[in-house]
Amino acid sequence: MLQIEGMYPPQITAMLDLAESYVLLNRSGKTQRDLLRGRTLINLFFEDSTRTRTSFELAGKRLGADVVNMGVSTSSVNKGETLLDTAGTLNAMQTDLLVIRHGESGAANLLAQKVDAAVINAGDGTHEHPTQALLDALTIRRRRGRLEALTVAICGDVLHSRVARSNIHLLTTMGARVRVVGPPTLMPSEVARLGVEVFHDMKRGLADVDIVMMLRLQRERMTRGLVPSEREYFRFFGLDAEKLRHAKPDALVMHPGPMNRGVEIDSAVADDPARSLIREQVEMGVAVRMAVLDILSRRARRND
Ligand code: NCD
């Protein structure tokens, strides 16, 4: 599971349908610990994470896998070991499932060529974050019953966002209309080629949309000043009740987290239970990751 780009609609639908069954299982408080019994899942995180790492851990445990978390601060990566040496070590330990987050775009693909384990990309640089797009799609589909023909505005720091890229691929593949909204300095130059409409003004970009997906301003990936002050950014591109009024009256608000409150989103909107799906996204994250582990381990089982 390296990227959404290249996936076909039936594959995405099958993944979401299976995840849907895991939502019900999780809500019932049951587990299915036989499914991955005896399997080893390693969480290899070279970048910070709260939601993604924890939800992969929970997903693995609920399906009965042995889960090991490897944080970079405690690994030999700090002693200068390369990604591929680390991969070789993990391979020798007979890992079945490897979840990797890394600052370099392409790191997950590289690793997948070097290890026997099934590799899941939990975010590689500014490239893709496929399980995030799947959980976002599941969240939307459960609320709206479909993805097709919905209009989704992805707003903010699109340039640095792997979440935006994976969502653009998934939503356009599934027949949604996608807009990207943000300042020109935070838009990839060729973004229109991905089949989206580009806006530099929130009022126009949000007009009549069904879903408003906000992105974090990713300062850690900015090598130069691409935005003015945070106050000014909020004034033009931060989502508040006033700007949200331009969307459909029942438009729903999403954010992958972590949020910068008062920078890209106002707390009153983020915490409004009638409009915000942010909590639900986190719940869907566990179910989607269970579905992904389930499907990938079926393949691994066939190779036994
Ligand atoms: C995102 C990420 O790491 O790409 N977070 C997440 O996985 N929920 C988005 C972000 O960091 O802004």
PDB file of C-alpha atoms and ligand atoms in Angstrom:
ATOM      1  CA  MET A   1       0.000   0.000   0.000  1.00  0.00           C
ATOM      2  CA  LEU A   2       2.357   2.643  -1.275  1.00  0.00           C
ATOM      3  CA  GLN A   3       0.115   5.160  -2.996  1.00  0.00           C
ATOM      4  CA  ILE A   4      -3.413   5.860  -4.149  1.00  0.00           C
ATOM      5  CA  GLU A   5      -2.273   6.952  -7.598  1.00  0.00           C
ATOM      6  CA  GLY A   6      -2.858   4.021  -9.935  1.00  0.00           C
ATOM      7  CA  MET A   7      -5.559   2.339  -7.819  1.00  0.00           C
ATOM      8  CA  TYR A   8      -8.824   1.475  -9.569  1.00  0.00           C
ATOM      9  CA  PRO A   9     -12.302   2.352  -8.276  1.00  0.00           C
ATOM     10  CA  PRO A  10     -13.253  -1.282  -7.466  1.00  0.00           C
ATOM     11  CA  GLN A  11     -10.087  -1.689  -5.371  1.00  0.00           C
ATOM     12  CA  ILE A  12     -10.881   1.464  -3.425  1.00  0.00           C
ATOM     13  CA  THR A  13     -14.518   0.461  -2.971  1.00  0.00           C
ATOM     14  CA  ALA A  14     -13.523  -3.017  -1.741  1.00  0.00           C
ATOM     15  CA  MET A  15     -11.125  -1.479   0.768  1.00  0.00           C
ATOM     16  CA  LEU A  16     -13.793   0.938   2.046  1.00  0.00           C
ATOM     17  CA  ASP A  17     -16.422  -1.814   2.270  1.00  0.00           C
ATOM     18  CA  LEU A  18     -14.101  -3.967   4.363  1.00  0.00           C
ATOM     19  CA  ALA A  19     -13.221  -0.969   6.561  1.00  0.00           C
ATOM     20  CA  GLU A  20     -16.929  -0.370   7.061  1.00  0.00           C
ATOM     21  CA  SER A  21     -17.240  -3.845   8.598  1.00  0.00           C
ATOM     22  CA  TYR A  22     -14.355  -3.018  10.938  1.00  0.00           C
ATOM     23  CA  VAL A  23     -16.144   0.142  12.093  1.00  0.00           C
ATOM     24  CA  LEU A  24     -19.008  -2.070  13.246  1.00  0.00           C
ATOM     25  CA  LEU A  25     -16.651  -4.572  14.881  1.00  0.00           C
ATOM     26  CA  ASN A  26     -14.841  -1.783  16.748  1.00  0.00           C
ATOM     27  CA  ARG A  27     -18.089  -0.226  17.901  1.00  0.00           C
ATOM     28  CA  SER A  28     -19.279  -3.587  19.222  1.00  0.00           C
ATOM     29  CA  GLY A  29     -16.155  -3.784  21.368  1.00  0.00           C
ATOM     30  CA  LYS A  30     -15.148  -7.109  19.818  1.00  0.00           C
ATOM     31  CA  THR A  31     -11.758  -7.978  18.348  1.00  0.00           C
ATOM     32  CA  GLN A  32     -10.641 -10.500  15.781  1.00  0.00           C
ATOM     33  CA  ARG A  33      -7.381 -11.614  17.215  1.00  0.00           C
ATOM     34  CA  ASP A  34      -7.004 -14.761  15.125  1.00  0.00           C
ATOM     35  CA  LEU A  35      -6.599 -12.928  11.857  1.00  0.00           C
ATOM     36  CA  LEU A  36      -3.006 -11.743  12.348  1.00  0.00           C
ATOM     37  CA  ARG A  37      -1.990 -14.120  15.127  1.00  0.00           C
ATOM     38  CA  GLY A  38       1.699 -14.927  14.837  1.00  0.00           C
ATOM     39  CA  ARG A  39       2.297 -12.037  12.420  1.00  0.00           C
ATOM     40  CA  THR A  40       4.723  -9.255  13.209  1.00  0.00           C
ATOM     41  CA  LEU A  41       3.997  -5.643  12.408  1.00  0.00           C
ATOM     42  CA  ILE A  42       6.727  -3.031  12.798  1.00  0.00           C
ATOM     43  CA  ASN A  43       5.882   0.646  12.934  1.00  0.00           C
ATOM     44  CA  LEU A  44       8.933   2.473  11.604  1.00  0.00           C
ATOM     45  CA  PHE A  45       8.451   6.204  12.100  1.00  0.00           C
ATOM     46  CA  PHE A  46      11.150   8.651  11.051  1.00  0.00           C
ATOM     47  CA  GLU A  47       8.789  11.606  11.530  1.00  0.00           C
ATOM     48  CA  ASP A  48       6.496  12.623  14.373  1.00  0.00           C
ATOM     49  CA  SER A  49       3.048  11.146  14.533  1.00  0.00           C
ATOM     50  CA  THR A  50       0.224  10.754  17.017  1.00  0.00           C
ATOM     51  CA  ARG A  51      -2.841   9.533  15.180  1.00  0.00           C
ATOM     52  CA  THR A  52      -1.260   7.494  12.424  1.00  0.00           C
ATOM     53  CA  ARG A  53       1.188   5.528  14.561  1.00  0.00           C
ATOM     54  CA  THR A  54      -1.296   4.885  17.347  1.00  0.00           C
ATOM     55  CA  SER A  55      -4.011   3.781  14.967  1.00  0.00           C
ATOM     56  CA  PHE A  56      -1.721   1.348  13.150  1.00  0.00           C
ATOM     57  CA  GLU A  57      -0.714  -0.030  16.544  1.00  0.00           C
ATOM     58  CA  LEU A  58      -4.321  -0.423  17.647  1.00  0.00           C
ATOM     59  CA  ALA A  59      -5.344  -1.876  14.295  1.00  0.00           C
ATOM     60  CA  GLY A  60      -2.558  -4.465  14.462  1.00  0.00           C
ATOM     61  CA  LYS A  61      -3.379  -5.400  18.061  1.00  0.00           C
ATOM     62  CA  ARG A  62      -7.103  -5.692  17.441  1.00  0.00           C
ATOM     63  CA  LEU A  63      -6.310  -8.226  14.726  1.00  0.00           C
ATOM     64  CA  GLY A  64      -3.899 -10.143  16.956  1.00  0.00           C
ATOM     65  CA  ALA A  65      -0.522  -9.158  15.462  1.00  0.00           C
ATOM     66  CA  ASP A  66       2.634  -8.679  17.503  1.00  0.00           C
ATOM     67  CA  VAL A  67       3.272  -4.958  17.152  1.00  0.00           C
ATOM     68  CA  VAL A  68       6.637  -3.295  17.619  1.00  0.00           C
ATOM     69  CA  ASN A  69       7.039   0.475  17.508  1.00  0.00           C
ATOM     70  CA  MET A  70      10.388   1.776  16.362  1.00  0.00           C
ATOM     71  CA  GLY A  71      10.823   5.467  16.938  1.00  0.00           C
ATOM     72  CA  VAL A  72      13.771   7.085  15.309  1.00  0.00           C
ATOM     73  CA  SER A  73      14.932   8.748  18.475  1.00  0.00           C
ATOM     74  CA  THR A  74      15.653   5.322  19.959  1.00  0.00           C
ATOM     75  CA  SER A  75      16.965   3.510  16.893  1.00  0.00           C
ATOM     76  CA  SER A  76      20.355   3.167  15.258  1.00  0.00           C
ATOM     77  CA  VAL A  77      19.260   5.623  12.617  1.00  0.00           C
ATOM     78  CA  ASN A  78      20.648   8.181  15.027  1.00  0.00           C
ATOM     79  CA  LYS A  79      23.992   6.428  14.773  1.00  0.00           C
ATOM     80  CA  GLY A  80      23.998   7.000  11.014  1.00  0.00           C
ATOM     81  CA  GLU A  81      22.496   3.741   9.815  1.00  0.00           C
ATOM     82  CA  THR A  82      20.936   4.152   6.382  1.00  0.00           C
ATOM     83  CA  LEU A  83      17.327   3.372   5.614  1.00  0.00           C
ATOM     84  CA  LEU A  84      18.376   0.318   3.630  1.00  0.00           C
ATOM     85  CA  ASP A  85      20.568  -1.056   6.409  1.00  0.00           C
ATOM     86  CA  THR A  86      17.656  -0.644   8.773  1.00  0.00           C
ATOM     87  CA  ALA A  87      15.481  -2.432   6.216  1.00  0.00           C
ATOM     88  CA  GLY A  88      17.935  -5.322   6.018  1.00  0.00           C
ATOM     89  CA  THR A  89      17.857  -5.701   9.785  1.00  0.00           C
ATOM     90  CA  LEU A  90      14.076  -5.721   9.902  1.00  0.00           C
ATOM     91  CA  ASN A  91      13.983  -8.226   7.063  1.00  0.00           C
ATOM     92  CA  ALA A  92      16.231 -10.607   8.953  1.00  0.00           C
ATOM     93  CA  MET A  93      13.721 -10.487  11.813  1.00  0.00           C
ATOM     94  CA  GLN A  94      11.001 -11.975   9.562  1.00  0.00           C
ATOM     95  CA  THR A  95       8.689  -8.999   9.708  1.00  0.00           C
ATOM     96  CA  ASP A  96       5.356  -9.537   7.943  1.00  0.00           C
ATOM     97  CA  LEU A  97       4.058  -5.979   7.826  1.00  0.00           C
ATOM     98  CA  LEU A  98       6.130  -2.835   7.816  1.00  0.00           C
ATOM     99  CA  VAL A  99       4.528   0.569   8.300  1.00  0.00           C
ATOM    100  CA  ILE A 100       6.854   3.400   7.405  1.00  0.00           C
ATOM    101  CA  ARG A 101       6.701   7.184   7.728  1.00  0.00           C
ATOM    102  CA  HIS A 102       9.666   9.081   6.335  1.00  0.00           C
ATOM    103  CA  GLY A 103      10.553  12.642   5.367  1.00  0.00           C
ATOM    104  CA  GLU A 104      11.721  11.704   1.876  1.00  0.00           C
ATOM    105  CA  SER A 105       9.224  11.248  -0.942  1.00  0.00           C
ATOM    106  CA  GLY A 106       9.735   7.746  -2.344  1.00  0.00           C
ATOM    107  CA  ALA A 107      11.146   6.214   0.855  1.00  0.00           C
ATOM    108  CA  ALA A 108       8.303   3.698   1.184  1.00  0.00           C
ATOM    109  CA  ASN A 109       8.673   2.588  -2.449  1.00  0.00           C
ATOM    110  CA  LEU A 110      12.404   2.135  -1.986  1.00  0.00           C
ATOM    111  CA  LEU A 111      11.914   0.073   1.142  1.00  0.00           C
ATOM    112  CA  ALA A 112       9.268  -2.082  -0.545  1.00  0.00           C
ATOM    113  CA  GLN A 113      11.835  -3.113  -3.145  1.00  0.00           C
ATOM    114  CA  LYS A 114      14.277  -4.217  -0.462  1.00  0.00           C
ATOM    115  CA  VAL A 115      12.201  -6.117   2.079  1.00  0.00           C
ATOM    116  CA  ASP A 116      10.012  -9.214   1.935  1.00  0.00           C
ATOM    117  CA  ALA A 117       7.409  -7.717   4.264  1.00  0.00           C
ATOM    118  CA  ALA A 118       4.309  -5.981   2.938  1.00  0.00           C
ATOM    119  CA  VAL A 119       5.060  -2.264   3.159  1.00  0.00           C
ATOM    120  CA  ILE A 120       2.488   0.362   4.058  1.00  0.00           C
ATOM    121  CA  ASN A 121       3.266   3.997   3.405  1.00  0.00           C
ATOM    122  CA  ALA A 122       2.225   6.065   6.436  1.00  0.00           C
ATOM    123  CA  GLY A 123       3.395   9.290   4.751  1.00  0.00           C
ATOM    124  CA  ASP A 124       6.512   9.850   2.629  1.00  0.00           C
ATOM    125  CA  GLY A 125       7.677  13.435   2.347  1.00  0.00           C
ATOM    126  CA  THR A 126       5.253  15.459   0.266  1.00  0.00           C
ATOM    127  CA  HIS A 127       4.324  12.464  -1.899  1.00  0.00           C
ATOM    128  CA  GLU A 128       1.445  10.362  -0.525  1.00  0.00           C
ATOM    129  CA  HIS A 129      -0.332   9.224   2.622  1.00  0.00           C
ATOM    130  CA  PRO A 130      -2.696   6.580   1.218  1.00  0.00           C
ATOM    131  CA  THR A 131      -4.380   5.380   4.419  1.00  0.00           C
ATOM    132  CA  GLN A 132      -5.267   8.981   5.290  1.00  0.00           C
ATOM    133  CA  ALA A 133      -7.096   9.380   1.966  1.00  0.00           C
ATOM    134  CA  LEU A 134      -8.910   6.074   2.539  1.00  0.00           C
ATOM    135  CA  LEU A 135     -10.044   7.106   6.009  1.00  0.00           C
ATOM    136  CA  ASP A 136     -11.164  10.487   4.710  1.00  0.00           C
ATOM    137  CA  ALA A 137     -13.124   8.778   1.937  1.00  0.00           C
ATOM    138  CA  LEU A 138     -14.742   6.386   4.402  1.00  0.00           C
ATOM    139  CA  THR A 139     -15.727   9.311   6.635  1.00  0.00           C
ATOM    140  CA  ILE A 140     -17.311  11.163   3.709  1.00  0.00           C
ATOM    141  CA  ARG A 141     -19.020   8.074   2.314  1.00  0.00           C
ATOM    142  CA  ARG A 142     -20.618   7.190   5.645  1.00  0.00           C
ATOM    143  CA  ARG A 143     -22.057  10.701   5.972  1.00  0.00           C
ATOM    144  CA  ARG A 144     -23.032  11.370   2.393  1.00  0.00           C
ATOM    145  CA  GLY A 145     -23.601   7.830   1.152  1.00  0.00           C
ATOM    146  CA  ARG A 146     -21.283   8.291  -1.826  1.00  0.00           C
ATOM    147  CA  LEU A 147     -18.195  10.051  -3.152  1.00  0.00           C
ATOM    148  CA  GLU A 148     -19.336  10.469  -6.720  1.00  0.00           C
ATOM    149  CA  ALA A 149     -20.428  13.950  -7.810  1.00  0.00           C
ATOM    150  CA  LEU A 150     -19.638  15.559  -4.459  1.00  0.00           C
ATOM    151  CA  THR A 151     -17.606  18.768  -4.538  1.00  0.00           C
ATOM    152  CA  VAL A 152     -14.677  18.747  -2.147  1.00  0.00           C
ATOM    153  CA  ALA A 153     -12.465  21.784  -1.459  1.00  0.00           C
ATOM    154  CA  ILE A 154      -8.970  20.955  -0.165  1.00  0.00           C
ATOM    155  CA  CYS A 155      -7.660  24.153   1.406  1.00  0.00           C
ATOM    156  CA  GLY A 156      -4.361  25.582   2.584  1.00  0.00           C
ATOM    157  CA  ASP A 157      -0.817  24.284   2.291  1.00  0.00           C
ATOM    158  CA  VAL A 158      -1.345  21.992  -0.696  1.00  0.00           C
ATOM    159  CA  LEU A 159       2.306  22.337  -1.739  1.00  0.00           C
ATOM    160  CA  HIS A 160       3.669  20.390   1.222  1.00  0.00           C
ATOM    161  CA  SER A 161       0.729  18.070   1.747  1.00  0.00           C
ATOM    162  CA  ARG A 162       0.912  14.344   1.033  1.00  0.00           C
ATOM    163  CA  VAL A 163      -2.622  14.199   2.447  1.00  0.00           C
ATOM    164  CA  ALA A 164      -3.809  16.537  -0.324  1.00  0.00           C
ATOM    165  CA  ARG A 165      -2.088  14.513  -3.037  1.00  0.00           C
ATOM    166  CA  SER A 166      -3.530  11.175  -1.894  1.00  0.00           C
ATOM    167  CA  ASN A 167      -6.968  12.708  -1.492  1.00  0.00           C
ATOM    168  CA  ILE A 168      -6.858  14.299  -4.940  1.00  0.00           C
ATOM    169  CA  HIS A 169      -6.027  10.944  -6.515  1.00  0.00           C
ATOM    170  CA  LEU A 170      -8.670   9.060  -4.571  1.00  0.00           C
ATOM    171  CA  LEU A 171     -11.500  11.551  -4.922  1.00  0.00           C
ATOM    172  CA  THR A 172     -10.991  12.206  -8.644  1.00  0.00           C
ATOM    173  CA  THR A 173     -10.726   8.435  -9.267  1.00  0.00           C
ATOM    174  CA  MET A 174     -14.049   7.957  -7.488  1.00  0.00           C
ATOM    175  CA  GLY A 175     -15.796  10.651  -9.498  1.00  0.00           C
ATOM    176  CA  ALA A 176     -15.831  13.552  -7.016  1.00  0.00           C
ATOM    177  CA  ARG A 177     -15.106  17.109  -8.141  1.00  0.00           C
ATOM    178  CA  VAL A 178     -12.036  18.434  -6.378  1.00  0.00           C
ATOM    179  CA  ARG A 179     -10.983  22.033  -5.842  1.00  0.00           C
ATOM    180  CA  VAL A 180      -7.754  23.179  -4.248  1.00  0.00           C
ATOM    181  CA  VAL A 181      -7.796  26.536  -2.479  1.00  0.00           C
ATOM    182  CA  GLY A 182      -4.796  28.421  -1.120  1.00  0.00           C
ATOM    183  CA  PRO A 183      -2.238  31.149  -1.722  1.00  0.00           C
ATOM    184  CA  PRO A 184      -0.184  30.832  -4.944  1.00  0.00           C
ATOM    185  CA  THR A 185       2.986  30.309  -2.875  1.00  0.00           C
ATOM    186  CA  LEU A 186       1.487  27.140  -1.371  1.00  0.00           C
ATOM    187  CA  MET A 187       0.201  25.606  -4.634  1.00  0.00           C
ATOM    188  CA  PRO A 188       2.289  23.104  -6.614  1.00  0.00           C
ATOM    189  CA  SER A 189       2.810  24.633 -10.072  1.00  0.00           C
ATOM    190  CA  GLU A 190       1.377  21.686 -12.001  1.00  0.00           C
ATOM    191  CA  VAL A 191      -1.518  20.933  -9.654  1.00  0.00           C
ATOM    192  CA  ALA A 192      -4.226  21.562 -12.282  1.00  0.00           C
ATOM    193  CA  ARG A 193      -2.864  18.587 -14.219  1.00  0.00           C
ATOM    194  CA  LEU A 194      -4.180  16.342 -11.449  1.00  0.00           C
ATOM    195  CA  GLY A 195      -7.707  17.160 -12.571  1.00  0.00           C
ATOM    196  CA  VAL A 196      -8.565  19.754  -9.946  1.00  0.00           C
ATOM    197  CA  GLU A 197      -9.804  23.342 -10.133  1.00  0.00           C
ATOM    198  CA  VAL A 198      -7.478  25.889  -8.545  1.00  0.00           C
ATOM    199  CA  PHE A 199      -8.662  28.851  -6.431  1.00  0.00           C
ATOM    200  CA  HIS A 200      -6.703  31.495  -4.548  1.00  0.00           C
ATOM    201  CA  ASP A 201      -9.688  32.924  -2.739  1.00  0.00           C
ATOM    202  CA  MET A 202     -11.654  31.108  -0.010  1.00  0.00           C
ATOM    203  CA  LYS A 203     -14.961  32.768  -0.826  1.00  0.00           C
ATOM    204  CA  ARG A 204     -14.930  31.572  -4.417  1.00  0.00           C
ATOM    205  CA  GLY A 205     -13.234  28.277  -3.656  1.00  0.00           C
ATOM    206  CA  LEU A 206     -15.790  27.301  -1.018  1.00  0.00           C
ATOM    207  CA  ALA A 207     -18.864  28.399  -2.997  1.00  0.00           C
ATOM    208  CA  ASP A 208     -21.413  25.553  -2.856  1.00  0.00           C
ATOM    209  CA  VAL A 209     -18.994  22.811  -1.836  1.00  0.00           C
ATOM    210  CA  ASP A 210     -20.166  19.715   0.057  1.00  0.00           C
ATOM    211  CA  ILE A 211     -16.932  19.116   1.977  1.00  0.00           C
ATOM    212  CA  VAL A 212     -14.266  21.526   3.228  1.00  0.00           C
ATOM    213  CA  MET A 213     -11.002  19.739   3.951  1.00  0.00           C
ATOM    214  CA  MET A 214      -8.474  21.936   5.767  1.00  0.00           C
ATOM    215  CA  LEU A 215      -4.723  21.277   5.757  1.00  0.00           C
ATOM    216  CA  ARG A 216      -2.099  22.114   8.339  1.00  0.00           C
ATOM    217  CA  LEU A 217       0.368  24.850   7.511  1.00  0.00           C
ATOM    218  CA  GLN A 218       3.515  22.685   7.378  1.00  0.00           C
ATOM    219  CA  ARG A 219       6.177  25.098   8.520  1.00  0.00           C
ATOM    220  CA  GLU A 220       8.685  22.314   9.115  1.00  0.00           C
ATOM    221  CA  ARG A 221       8.786  21.641   5.360  1.00  0.00           C
ATOM    222  CA  MET A 222       9.214  25.296   4.351  1.00  0.00           C
ATOM    223  CA  THR A 223      12.753  26.277   3.511  1.00  0.00           C
ATOM    224  CA  ARG A 224      11.830  29.913   3.003  1.00  0.00           C
ATOM    225  CA  GLY A 225       9.087  32.294   4.055  1.00  0.00           C
ATOM    226  CA  LEU A 226       6.092  31.326   1.950  1.00  0.00           C
ATOM    227  CA  VAL A 227       3.448  32.891   4.141  1.00  0.00           C
ATOM    228  CA  PRO A 228       3.147  36.242   5.883  1.00  0.00           C
ATOM    229  CA  SER A 229       2.283  36.246   9.578  1.00  0.00           C
ATOM    230  CA  GLU A 230      -0.015  33.533  10.937  1.00  0.00           C
ATOM    231  CA  ARG A 231      -2.577  36.225  11.719  1.00  0.00           C
ATOM    232  CA  GLU A 232      -2.666  37.347   8.133  1.00  0.00           C
ATOM    233  CA  TYR A 233      -2.804  33.752   6.895  1.00  0.00           C
ATOM    234  CA  PHE A 234      -5.813  33.132   9.113  1.00  0.00           C
ATOM    235  CA  ARG A 235      -7.510  36.280   7.853  1.00  0.00           C
ATOM    236  CA  PHE A 236      -7.352  35.141   4.227  1.00  0.00           C
ATOM    237  CA  PHE A 237      -7.214  31.353   4.386  1.00  0.00           C
ATOM    238  CA  GLY A 238      -8.211  30.283   7.896  1.00  0.00           C
ATOM    239  CA  LEU A 239     -11.606  28.578   8.063  1.00  0.00           C
ATOM    240  CA  ASP A 240     -14.077  30.357  10.325  1.00  0.00           C
ATOM    241  CA  ALA A 241     -17.878  30.473  10.439  1.00  0.00           C
ATOM    242  CA  GLU A 242     -17.912  33.476   8.118  1.00  0.00           C
ATOM    243  CA  LYS A 243     -16.000  31.762   5.322  1.00  0.00           C
ATOM    244  CA  LEU A 244     -17.852  28.491   5.843  1.00  0.00           C
ATOM    245  CA  ARG A 245     -21.095  30.308   5.021  1.00  0.00           C
ATOM    246  CA  HIS A 246     -20.091  30.249   1.354  1.00  0.00           C
ATOM    247  CA  ALA A 247     -20.185  26.454   1.267  1.00  0.00           C
ATOM    248  CA  LYS A 248     -23.450  24.478   1.091  1.00  0.00           C
ATOM    249  CA  PRO A 249     -25.598  24.982   4.207  1.00  0.00           C
ATOM    250  CA  ASP A 250     -24.944  21.383   5.276  1.00  0.00           C
ATOM    251  CA  ALA A 251     -21.265  21.324   4.245  1.00  0.00           C
ATOM    252  CA  LEU A 252     -19.007  19.258   6.491  1.00  0.00           C
ATOM    253  CA  VAL A 253     -15.540  20.181   7.736  1.00  0.00           C
ATOM    254  CA  MET A 254     -12.507  17.892   7.893  1.00  0.00           C
ATOM    255  CA  HIS A 255      -8.869  18.153   9.008  1.00  0.00           C
ATOM    256  CA  PRO A 256      -6.322  15.306   9.115  1.00  0.00           C
ATOM    257  CA  GLY A 257      -4.721  16.675  12.281  1.00  0.00           C
ATOM    258  CA  PRO A 258      -2.667  17.909  13.954  1.00  0.00           C
ATOM    259  CA  MET A 259      -4.514  21.218  13.850  1.00  0.00           C
ATOM    260  CA  ASN A 260      -3.046  24.650  14.247  1.00  0.00           C
ATOM    261  CA  ARG A 261      -6.030  26.310  15.872  1.00  0.00           C
ATOM    262  CA  GLY A 262      -6.341  29.948  14.939  1.00  0.00           C
ATOM    263  CA  VAL A 263      -3.969  29.490  11.978  1.00  0.00           C
ATOM    264  CA  GLU A 264      -5.780  27.338   9.387  1.00  0.00           C
ATOM    265  CA  ILE A 265      -8.957  26.682  11.383  1.00  0.00           C
ATOM    266  CA  ASP A 266     -10.981  28.438  14.039  1.00  0.00           C
ATOM    267  CA  SER A 267     -11.823  26.391  17.149  1.00  0.00           C
ATOM    268  CA  ALA A 268     -15.513  27.300  16.882  1.00  0.00           C
ATOM    269  CA  VAL A 269     -15.670  25.466  13.537  1.00  0.00           C
ATOM    270  CA  ALA A 270     -13.301  22.613  14.427  1.00  0.00           C
ATOM    271  CA  ASP A 271     -15.293  21.799  17.570  1.00  0.00           C
ATOM    272  CA  ASP A 272     -18.796  22.262  16.128  1.00  0.00           C
ATOM    273  CA  PRO A 273     -20.371  18.787  16.314  1.00  0.00           C
ATOM    274  CA  ALA A 274     -22.918  19.717  13.646  1.00  0.00           C
ATOM    275  CA  ARG A 275     -20.270  20.490  11.042  1.00  0.00           C
ATOM    276  CA  SER A 276     -16.954  18.946  12.041  1.00  0.00           C
ATOM    277  CA  LEU A 277     -15.999  15.365  11.155  1.00  0.00           C
ATOM    278  CA  ILE A 278     -12.548  15.626  12.715  1.00  0.00           C
ATOM    279  CA  ARG A 279     -13.205  13.166  15.572  1.00  0.00           C
ATOM    280  CA  GLU A 280     -14.918  10.741  13.225  1.00  0.00           C
ATOM    281  CA  GLN A 281     -11.885  10.815  10.932  1.00  0.00           C
ATOM    282  CA  VAL A 282      -9.775   9.493  13.792  1.00  0.00           C
ATOM    283  CA  GLU A 283     -12.237   6.660  14.464  1.00  0.00           C
ATOM    284  CA  MET A 284     -12.300   5.755  10.768  1.00  0.00           C
ATOM    285  CA  GLY A 285      -8.497   5.712  10.793  1.00  0.00           C
ATOM    286  CA  VAL A 286      -8.388   2.608  12.965  1.00  0.00           C
ATOM    287  CA  ALA A 287     -10.973   0.757  10.840  1.00  0.00           C
ATOM    288  CA  VAL A 288      -9.258   1.635   7.562  1.00  0.00           C
ATOM    289  CA  ARG A 289      -5.896   0.465   8.874  1.00  0.00           C
ATOM    290  CA  MET A 290      -7.436  -2.813  10.038  1.00  0.00           C
ATOM    291  CA  ALA A 291      -8.802  -3.315   6.518  1.00  0.00           C
ATOM    292  CA  VAL A 292      -5.426  -2.557   4.951  1.00  0.00           C
ATOM    293  CA  LEU A 293      -3.575  -4.931   7.301  1.00  0.00           C
ATOM    294  CA  ASP A 294      -6.207  -7.606   6.678  1.00  0.00           C
ATOM    295  CA  ILE A 295      -5.908  -7.365   2.890  1.00  0.00           C
ATOM    296  CA  LEU A 296      -2.107  -7.215   2.831  1.00  0.00           C
ATOM    297  CA  SER A 297      -1.743 -10.120   5.225  1.00  0.00           C
ATOM    298  CA  ARG A 298      -4.004 -12.276   3.031  1.00  0.00           C
ATOM    299  CA  ARG A 299      -1.403 -11.851   0.357  1.00  0.00           C
ATOM    300  CA  ALA A 300       1.370 -12.703   2.797  1.00  0.00           C
ATOM    301  CA  ARG A 301      -0.560 -15.816   3.906  1.00  0.00           C
ATOM    302  CA  ARG A 302      -0.802 -17.017   0.333  1.00  0.00           C
ATOM    303  CA  ASN A 303       2.991 -16.926   0.102  1.00  0.00           C
ATOM    304  CA  ASP A 304       3.468 -19.159   3.154  1.00  0.00           C
TER     305      ASP A 304
HETATM  306  C1  NCD B   1      -0.682  14.431   8.269  1.00  0.00           C
HETATM  307  C2  NCD B   1       0.678  13.960   7.843  1.00  0.00           C
HETATM  308  O1  NCD B   1       1.505  13.554   8.660  1.00  0.00           O
HETATM  309  O2  NCD B   1       0.895  13.969   6.642  1.00  0.00           O
HETATM  310  N1  NCD B   1      -1.067  14.037   9.529  1.00  0.00           N
HETATM  311  C3  NCD B   1      -1.664  12.830   9.706  1.00  0.00           C
HETATM  312  O3  NCD B   1      -1.188  11.803   9.290  1.00  0.00           O
HETATM  313  N2  NCD B   1      -2.849  12.815  10.353  1.00  0.00           N
HETATM  314  C4  NCD B   1      -0.884  15.860   8.033  1.00  0.00           C
HETATM  315  C5  NCD B   1      -0.002  16.837   8.730  1.00  0.00           C
HETATM  316  O4  NCD B   1       1.015  16.505   9.310  1.00  0.00           O
HETATM  317  O5  NCD B   1      -0.360  18.016   8.664  1.00  0.00           O
END
